[in-house]
């Protein structure tokens, strides 16, 4: 019917249209009316979060693979200047909040950082409580305002997160406190340039899942990560909101076509652990991790590596970057490598001064030319 008003479209069609919108446009749509607000908080719209980019007007929201390369030096140095200006201003804010103070310290840098902080707080307080279980990636690289507490909150709302990038942020080990009870199924953890990270993070990372929190629950087991429609339907019925017309059909169609879907209701405890609300099977971080970068985390020592080695290692780890960790030795590296059977030497980096494992094939230190990450040979 050519005269159909947009408000008469079935929610499922509107949801499909919403998938074409940027995060900023979605937030604007959420202010139109209550039903649009609820629809805009559907999990499949918020799988990949890039708050640092969004605060600067770049609304990319696809998978993070496309952004994996290091950003150019200019971008890095302007984020660093921004961070410094904001920290100085923040420390003095109680004393002097005048406009003059803002302009004398680099107004643009500070307002950009403030925008980022507001956006992060908004995500944590308003969006993640609704969509957290659907979130798969959170990229906070080069954030000037993210704190360990914020990371803790994000992790508590996002039990199915598989990609976490905290490159060059001021987070500490306490960001990962929650891992002692519920380690997320992370595949990619980037802590490059997080100079406050110590062995404590490696201890948390390698914790084994507590066995006593297994519980009997009837659930659908979904192996495919792309079954967004089913997730959305489950989410909507959980919320008790209006049903999504048409989703029954979509669900039935997907069910019959999904080869990997286990089609019977099962007890989760008999099948390897509790499932996240999004339907993905939960696993220990240390088992799922494929990418780990501690480049420039210069406080990390053999004790941290040993904690990982003695708790079973990282069986899926392919990429390990320990450049700029001059306190580790060949002993700690040997122990770790012996329990990381999937490690690919091309993606294995450590200090050139260490006579370590896979010496002929491993890549050397990646920080020699970096300029802003720790390296024992910088300036040579
Ligand atoms: Fe030793 Fe870079 S940390 S060569």
Short mmCIF file of C-alpha atoms and ligand atoms in Angstrom, two decimals:
data_model
loop_
_atom_site.label_atom_id
_atom_site.label_comp_id
_atom_site.label_asym_id
_atom_site.label_seq_id
_atom_site.Cartn_x
_atom_site.Cartn_y
_atom_site.Cartn_z
CA UNK A 1 0.00 0.00 0.00
CA UNK A 2 1.75 3.20 -1.15
CA UNK A 3 0.06 5.27 1.57
CA UNK A 4 1.33 3.14 4.50
CA UNK A 5 2.79 5.41 7.16
CA UNK A 6 6.12 4.42 8.66
CA UNK A 7 4.46 4.00 12.06
CA UNK A 8 2.28 1.24 10.59
CA UNK A 9 5.21 -0.89 9.48
CA UNK A 10 5.60 -4.14 11.38
CA UNK A 11 8.29 -3.96 14.05
CA UNK A 12 10.34 -6.61 12.27
CA UNK A 13 10.55 -4.47 9.12
CA UNK A 14 11.42 -1.39 11.16
CA UNK A 15 14.13 -3.38 12.91
CA UNK A 16 15.59 -4.35 9.56
CA UNK A 17 15.61 -0.68 8.56
CA UNK A 18 17.25 0.23 11.85
CA UNK A 19 20.13 -2.07 10.94
CA UNK A 20 21.10 0.43 8.22
CA UNK A 21 21.40 3.31 10.68
CA UNK A 22 24.49 4.59 12.48
CA UNK A 23 24.63 4.60 16.29
CA UNK A 24 23.95 8.36 16.31
CA UNK A 25 20.89 7.92 14.08
CA UNK A 26 19.63 5.06 16.24
CA UNK A 27 19.86 7.22 19.32
CA UNK A 28 17.90 9.96 17.53
CA UNK A 29 15.24 7.41 16.50
CA UNK A 30 14.99 6.24 20.09
CA UNK A 31 13.70 9.70 20.99
CA UNK A 32 10.76 9.54 18.56
CA UNK A 33 8.35 7.51 20.69
CA UNK A 34 8.31 4.73 23.23
CA UNK A 35 8.00 1.85 20.77
CA UNK A 36 10.89 3.17 18.65
CA UNK A 37 12.90 3.63 21.81
CA UNK A 38 12.33 -0.03 22.73
CA UNK A 39 13.09 -1.18 19.21
CA UNK A 40 16.33 0.82 19.14
CA UNK A 41 17.45 -1.12 22.21
CA UNK A 42 17.40 -4.44 20.38
CA UNK A 43 20.58 -6.41 20.93
CA UNK A 44 21.48 -7.19 17.32
CA UNK A 45 21.81 -3.44 16.62
CA UNK A 46 24.59 -3.10 19.18
CA UNK A 47 27.00 -5.98 18.65
CA UNK A 48 30.16 -3.91 18.14
CA UNK A 49 30.81 -0.81 20.24
CA UNK A 50 33.40 1.88 19.41
CA UNK A 51 32.71 4.67 21.92
CA UNK A 52 36.07 6.40 21.38
CA UNK A 53 35.44 6.73 17.64
CA UNK A 54 31.78 7.61 18.10
CA UNK A 55 32.65 10.49 20.44
CA UNK A 56 34.75 11.91 17.60
CA UNK A 57 32.06 11.62 14.92
CA UNK A 58 33.17 8.32 13.35
CA UNK A 59 30.15 6.03 13.61
CA UNK A 60 31.61 2.77 12.32
CA UNK A 61 29.84 -0.15 14.00
CA UNK A 62 30.93 -3.24 12.06
CA UNK A 63 33.22 -6.00 13.32
CA UNK A 64 36.55 -4.70 14.65
CA UNK A 65 38.75 -6.66 12.23
CA UNK A 66 38.73 -3.76 9.77
CA UNK A 67 40.22 -1.45 12.39
CA UNK A 68 42.91 -3.82 13.60
CA UNK A 69 45.89 -1.96 12.20
CA UNK A 70 47.55 0.63 14.39
CA UNK A 71 46.10 4.08 13.70
CA UNK A 72 48.45 6.68 12.19
CA UNK A 73 50.86 8.58 14.41
CA UNK A 74 48.95 11.84 14.17
CA UNK A 75 45.78 10.22 15.49
CA UNK A 76 47.72 8.60 18.34
CA UNK A 77 49.51 11.78 19.34
CA UNK A 78 46.34 13.88 19.28
CA UNK A 79 44.62 11.29 21.53
CA UNK A 80 47.62 11.48 23.89
CA UNK A 81 47.55 15.28 24.01
CA UNK A 82 43.83 15.15 24.59
CA UNK A 83 44.29 12.68 27.45
CA UNK A 84 46.96 14.82 29.12
CA UNK A 85 44.93 18.03 28.78
CA UNK A 86 41.86 16.30 30.19
CA UNK A 87 43.70 14.72 33.14
CA UNK A 88 45.27 18.04 34.12
CA UNK A 89 41.97 19.85 33.78
CA UNK A 90 40.10 17.12 35.66
CA UNK A 91 42.54 17.22 38.56
CA UNK A 92 42.11 20.98 38.90
CA UNK A 93 38.39 21.04 38.07
CA UNK A 94 37.33 21.36 41.73
CA UNK A 95 39.57 24.36 42.14
CA UNK A 96 38.88 26.27 38.95
CA UNK A 97 36.01 25.47 36.61
CA UNK A 98 36.03 28.78 34.75
CA UNK A 99 35.82 29.06 30.96
CA UNK A 100 39.20 30.75 31.10
CA UNK A 101 40.68 27.59 32.60
CA UNK A 102 39.18 25.53 29.79
CA UNK A 103 40.52 27.71 27.00
CA UNK A 104 43.97 28.07 28.49
CA UNK A 105 44.33 24.28 28.62
CA UNK A 106 43.11 23.39 25.16
CA UNK A 107 39.35 23.69 25.10
CA UNK A 108 38.76 21.42 22.12
CA UNK A 109 40.78 18.55 23.56
CA UNK A 110 38.96 18.76 26.87
CA UNK A 111 35.46 19.02 25.41
CA UNK A 112 36.19 16.03 23.14
CA UNK A 113 37.32 14.00 26.13
CA UNK A 114 34.26 15.15 28.09
CA UNK A 115 32.01 14.02 25.22
CA UNK A 116 33.72 10.63 25.27
CA UNK A 117 33.21 10.28 29.02
CA UNK A 118 29.52 11.25 28.78
CA UNK A 119 29.06 8.74 25.97
CA UNK A 120 30.72 5.98 28.00
CA UNK A 121 28.58 6.75 31.04
CA UNK A 122 25.46 6.83 28.86
CA UNK A 123 26.30 3.44 27.36
CA UNK A 124 26.91 1.90 30.77
CA UNK A 125 23.85 3.36 32.46
CA UNK A 126 21.26 3.26 29.69
CA UNK A 127 22.17 0.96 26.83
CA UNK A 128 24.21 -1.95 28.18
CA UNK A 129 21.64 -3.03 30.78
CA UNK A 130 19.31 -3.70 27.81
CA UNK A 131 21.67 -4.98 25.11
CA UNK A 132 24.77 -6.19 27.04
CA UNK A 133 24.26 -9.93 26.38
CA UNK A 134 24.34 -9.29 22.61
CA UNK A 135 27.56 -7.27 22.67
CA UNK A 136 30.53 -9.08 21.10
CA UNK A 137 33.16 -6.33 20.72
CA UNK A 138 34.12 -3.30 22.75
CA UNK A 139 36.93 -1.14 21.36
CA UNK A 140 38.22 1.45 23.82
CA UNK A 141 41.72 1.87 22.37
CA UNK A 142 43.31 5.28 23.07
CA UNK A 143 40.44 6.36 25.30
CA UNK A 144 41.46 9.31 27.46
CA UNK A 145 38.66 8.84 29.97
CA UNK A 146 37.91 5.14 30.45
CA UNK A 147 38.54 3.91 34.00
CA UNK A 148 38.99 0.45 35.49
CA UNK A 149 35.58 0.79 37.11
CA UNK A 150 33.97 1.46 33.73
CA UNK A 151 35.64 -1.62 32.25
CA UNK A 152 34.40 -3.69 35.19
CA UNK A 153 30.86 -2.43 34.62
CA UNK A 154 31.06 -3.09 30.88
CA UNK A 155 32.28 -6.64 31.48
CA UNK A 156 29.53 -7.29 33.99
CA UNK A 157 26.86 -6.26 31.45
CA UNK A 158 28.47 -8.09 28.52
CA UNK A 159 28.93 -11.76 29.50
CA UNK A 160 29.37 -12.88 25.87
CA UNK A 161 32.03 -10.37 24.82
CA UNK A 162 34.74 -11.90 22.61
CA UNK A 163 36.82 -8.86 21.60
CA UNK A 164 38.13 -6.29 24.08
CA UNK A 165 40.61 -3.62 23.01
CA UNK A 166 41.99 -1.41 25.78
CA UNK A 167 45.15 -0.32 23.93
CA UNK A 168 46.96 2.64 25.51
CA UNK A 169 44.50 3.25 28.33
CA UNK A 170 45.10 3.82 32.05
CA UNK A 171 43.27 0.69 33.23
CA UNK A 172 44.65 -1.37 36.12
CA UNK A 173 44.34 -5.03 37.10
CA UNK A 174 41.16 -4.25 39.02
CA UNK A 175 39.34 -3.84 35.67
CA UNK A 176 39.25 -7.64 35.55
CA UNK A 177 38.15 -8.39 39.12
CA UNK A 178 34.91 -9.99 37.92
CA UNK A 179 36.86 -12.69 36.06
CA UNK A 180 37.25 -14.62 39.30
CA UNK A 181 33.59 -15.64 39.16
CA UNK A 182 32.63 -15.37 35.51
CA UNK A 183 35.41 -15.24 32.92
CA UNK A 184 34.02 -14.04 29.57
CA UNK A 185 34.61 -16.06 26.35
CA UNK A 186 37.21 -13.58 25.08
CA UNK A 187 39.07 -14.40 21.87
CA UNK A 188 40.91 -11.12 21.53
CA UNK A 189 42.39 -9.09 24.38
CA UNK A 190 44.58 -6.10 23.57
CA UNK A 191 46.30 -4.40 26.49
CA UNK A 192 49.11 -2.80 24.43
CA UNK A 193 50.51 0.23 26.18
CA UNK A 194 48.48 -0.29 29.38
CA UNK A 195 51.42 0.51 31.63
CA UNK A 196 49.57 -0.08 34.89
CA UNK A 197 48.81 -3.71 34.08
CA UNK A 198 50.84 -6.19 36.16
CA UNK A 199 51.01 -9.93 36.80
CA UNK A 200 47.65 -9.59 38.59
CA UNK A 201 45.81 -9.39 35.25
CA UNK A 202 47.48 -12.60 34.07
CA UNK A 203 46.44 -14.33 37.28
CA UNK A 204 42.84 -13.21 36.77
CA UNK A 205 42.96 -14.19 33.11
CA UNK A 206 44.00 -17.74 33.88
CA UNK A 207 41.46 -18.38 36.64
CA UNK A 208 39.45 -21.48 36.15
CA UNK A 209 35.72 -21.23 36.10
CA UNK A 210 34.14 -21.92 39.47
CA UNK A 211 32.38 -25.22 39.28
CA UNK A 212 29.84 -24.47 41.98
CA UNK A 213 27.87 -22.02 39.95
CA UNK A 214 26.70 -24.50 37.38
CA UNK A 215 22.96 -24.69 37.45
CA UNK A 216 20.28 -26.68 35.77
CA UNK A 217 18.52 -24.61 33.18
CA UNK A 218 16.53 -25.46 30.12
CA UNK A 219 18.06 -23.56 27.23
CA UNK A 220 18.46 -23.61 23.49
CA UNK A 221 22.04 -24.17 22.44
CA UNK A 222 23.02 -22.06 19.45
CA UNK A 223 26.43 -22.58 17.89
CA UNK A 224 26.06 -20.02 15.12
CA UNK A 225 26.88 -16.45 16.08
CA UNK A 226 24.81 -15.02 13.28
CA UNK A 227 21.37 -15.98 14.50
CA UNK A 228 20.49 -12.43 15.43
CA UNK A 229 16.80 -12.81 14.72
CA UNK A 230 16.41 -15.63 17.20
CA UNK A 231 18.36 -13.70 19.79
CA UNK A 232 16.19 -10.67 19.23
CA UNK A 233 13.01 -12.72 19.57
CA UNK A 234 14.28 -14.24 22.82
CA UNK A 235 15.28 -10.83 24.08
CA UNK A 236 11.90 -9.35 23.30
CA UNK A 237 10.00 -12.13 24.96
CA UNK A 238 12.29 -11.83 28.01
CA UNK A 239 11.55 -8.13 28.22
CA UNK A 240 7.85 -8.96 28.07
CA UNK A 241 7.38 -6.20 25.54
CA UNK A 242 5.29 -6.28 22.40
CA UNK A 243 6.16 -9.23 20.24
CA UNK A 244 7.92 -8.66 16.97
CA UNK A 245 5.36 -9.50 14.29
CA UNK A 246 6.90 -11.77 11.72
CA UNK A 247 9.69 -13.07 13.94
CA UNK A 248 7.90 -16.38 14.46
CA UNK A 249 8.21 -16.97 10.75
CA UNK A 250 11.82 -15.85 10.66
CA UNK A 251 12.64 -18.06 13.59
CA UNK A 252 10.99 -21.11 12.05
CA UNK A 253 12.78 -20.51 8.78
CA UNK A 254 16.15 -20.10 10.45
CA UNK A 255 15.60 -23.09 12.67
CA UNK A 256 15.02 -25.37 9.76
CA UNK A 257 18.04 -24.03 7.88
CA UNK A 258 20.55 -23.86 10.71
CA UNK A 259 22.68 -26.95 10.44
CA UNK A 260 24.59 -26.31 13.65
CA UNK A 261 21.58 -25.69 15.81
CA UNK A 262 21.11 -28.39 18.37
CA UNK A 263 17.41 -28.85 18.22
CA UNK A 264 16.62 -30.22 21.59
CA UNK A 265 16.25 -28.55 24.93
CA UNK A 266 19.09 -29.60 27.19
CA UNK A 267 20.41 -29.15 30.66
CA UNK A 268 23.30 -26.70 30.46
CA UNK A 269 25.24 -28.27 33.30
CA UNK A 270 25.53 -31.54 31.43
CA UNK A 271 26.86 -29.78 28.35
CA UNK A 272 29.79 -27.84 29.67
CA UNK A 273 28.50 -24.89 31.64
CA UNK A 274 26.01 -22.10 31.83
CA UNK A 275 25.08 -20.12 28.79
CA UNK A 276 24.94 -16.38 28.47
CA UNK A 277 21.55 -14.82 27.85
CA UNK A 278 22.51 -14.34 24.20
CA UNK A 279 22.67 -18.10 23.73
CA UNK A 280 26.42 -18.53 23.12
CA UNK A 281 28.18 -21.26 25.06
CA UNK A 282 30.28 -19.80 27.87
CA UNK A 283 33.86 -20.91 28.17
CA UNK A 284 36.86 -19.88 30.25
CA UNK A 285 38.78 -16.92 28.92
CA UNK A 286 42.05 -18.83 29.00
CA UNK A 287 40.59 -21.52 26.74
CA UNK A 288 39.01 -19.21 24.19
CA UNK A 289 41.77 -16.61 23.90
CA UNK A 290 43.42 -16.45 20.44
CA UNK A 291 45.02 -13.00 20.58
CA UNK A 292 46.80 -11.47 23.56
CA UNK A 293 48.90 -8.33 23.48
CA UNK A 294 50.76 -7.07 26.53
CA UNK A 295 53.10 -4.93 24.46
CA UNK A 296 54.59 -2.23 26.67
CA UNK A 297 53.10 -3.66 29.89
CA UNK A 298 56.57 -3.39 31.34
CA UNK A 299 55.59 -4.48 34.86
CA UNK A 300 54.73 -8.02 33.75
CA UNK A 301 57.22 -10.63 34.99
CA UNK A 302 57.85 -14.37 34.83
CA UNK A 303 55.52 -14.79 37.82
CA UNK A 304 52.57 -13.66 35.71
CA UNK A 305 53.56 -15.96 32.84
CA UNK A 306 53.96 -18.81 35.31
CA UNK A 307 50.47 -18.26 36.71
CA UNK A 308 49.13 -18.81 33.19
CA UNK A 309 51.41 -21.79 32.50
CA UNK A 310 50.55 -23.57 35.74
CA UNK A 311 46.83 -23.25 35.20
CA UNK A 312 46.84 -25.08 31.90
CA UNK A 313 48.15 -22.40 29.53
CA UNK A 314 46.27 -20.85 26.64
CA UNK A 315 45.36 -23.74 24.34
CA UNK A 316 43.86 -21.60 21.54
CA UNK A 317 46.39 -18.76 21.62
CA UNK A 318 47.79 -17.94 18.15
CA UNK A 319 49.05 -14.37 18.60
CA UNK A 320 51.16 -13.31 21.60
CA UNK A 321 52.83 -9.93 21.87
CA UNK A 322 55.21 -9.45 24.80
CA UNK A 323 57.30 -6.68 23.20
CA UNK A 324 58.35 -4.07 25.73
CA UNK A 325 58.18 -6.45 28.70
CA UNK A 326 61.88 -6.42 29.62
CA UNK A 327 61.39 -8.04 33.05
CA UNK A 328 60.40 -11.41 31.63
CA UNK A 329 63.13 -13.99 30.94
CA UNK A 330 63.62 -16.99 28.70
CA UNK A 331 62.59 -19.26 31.60
CA UNK A 332 59.12 -17.74 31.89
CA UNK A 333 58.72 -17.65 28.11
CA UNK A 334 59.74 -21.31 27.74
CA UNK A 335 57.21 -22.41 30.34
CA UNK A 336 54.44 -20.42 28.72
CA UNK A 337 55.18 -21.49 25.17
CA UNK A 338 55.17 -25.14 26.19
CA UNK A 339 51.46 -24.82 27.09
CA UNK A 340 50.38 -22.70 24.10
CA UNK A 341 50.32 -25.34 21.35
CA UNK A 342 48.53 -23.16 18.78
CA UNK A 343 51.02 -20.28 18.93
CA UNK A 344 52.09 -19.04 15.50
CA UNK A 345 55.73 -17.88 15.50
CA UNK A 346 55.00 -15.16 12.98
CA UNK A 347 52.70 -13.61 15.55
CA UNK A 348 54.95 -14.17 18.56
CA UNK A 349 56.84 -11.06 19.69
CA UNK A 350 59.21 -10.46 22.59
CA UNK A 351 62.24 -8.36 23.56
CA UNK A 352 65.27 -8.77 21.29
CA UNK A 353 67.55 -8.98 24.33
CA UNK A 354 65.98 -12.26 25.47
CA UNK A 355 67.42 -15.47 24.15
CA UNK A 356 64.00 -17.10 24.24
CA UNK A 357 62.03 -19.92 22.65
CA UNK A 358 61.55 -20.20 18.87
CA UNK A 359 64.41 -17.68 18.59
CA UNK A 360 64.91 -18.25 14.84
CA UNK A 361 61.28 -18.06 13.84
CA UNK A 362 59.56 -15.79 16.36
CA UNK A 363 59.22 -12.15 15.40
CA UNK A 364 61.33 -9.82 17.51
CA UNK A 365 60.31 -6.80 19.54
CA UNK A 366 57.63 -4.75 17.86
CA UNK A 367 58.33 -1.59 19.83
CA UNK A 368 61.77 -0.72 18.42
CA UNK A 369 60.41 2.01 16.17
CA UNK A 370 57.21 2.71 18.05
CA UNK A 371 58.23 5.80 19.98
CA UNK A 372 55.35 5.74 22.44
CA UNK A 373 55.55 2.23 23.89
CA UNK A 374 58.20 0.88 26.24
CA UNK A 375 61.25 -0.68 24.60
CA UNK A 376 64.66 -1.35 26.16
CA UNK A 377 66.31 -0.32 22.89
CA UNK A 378 64.40 2.85 22.20
CA UNK A 379 66.74 5.66 21.27
CA UNK A 380 69.51 3.33 20.10
FE1 LIG B 1 63.80 -5.09 24.43
FE2 LIG B 1 62.15 -3.84 22.70
S1 LIG B 1 61.81 -4.38 24.78
S2 LIG B 1 64.09 -4.73 22.32
#
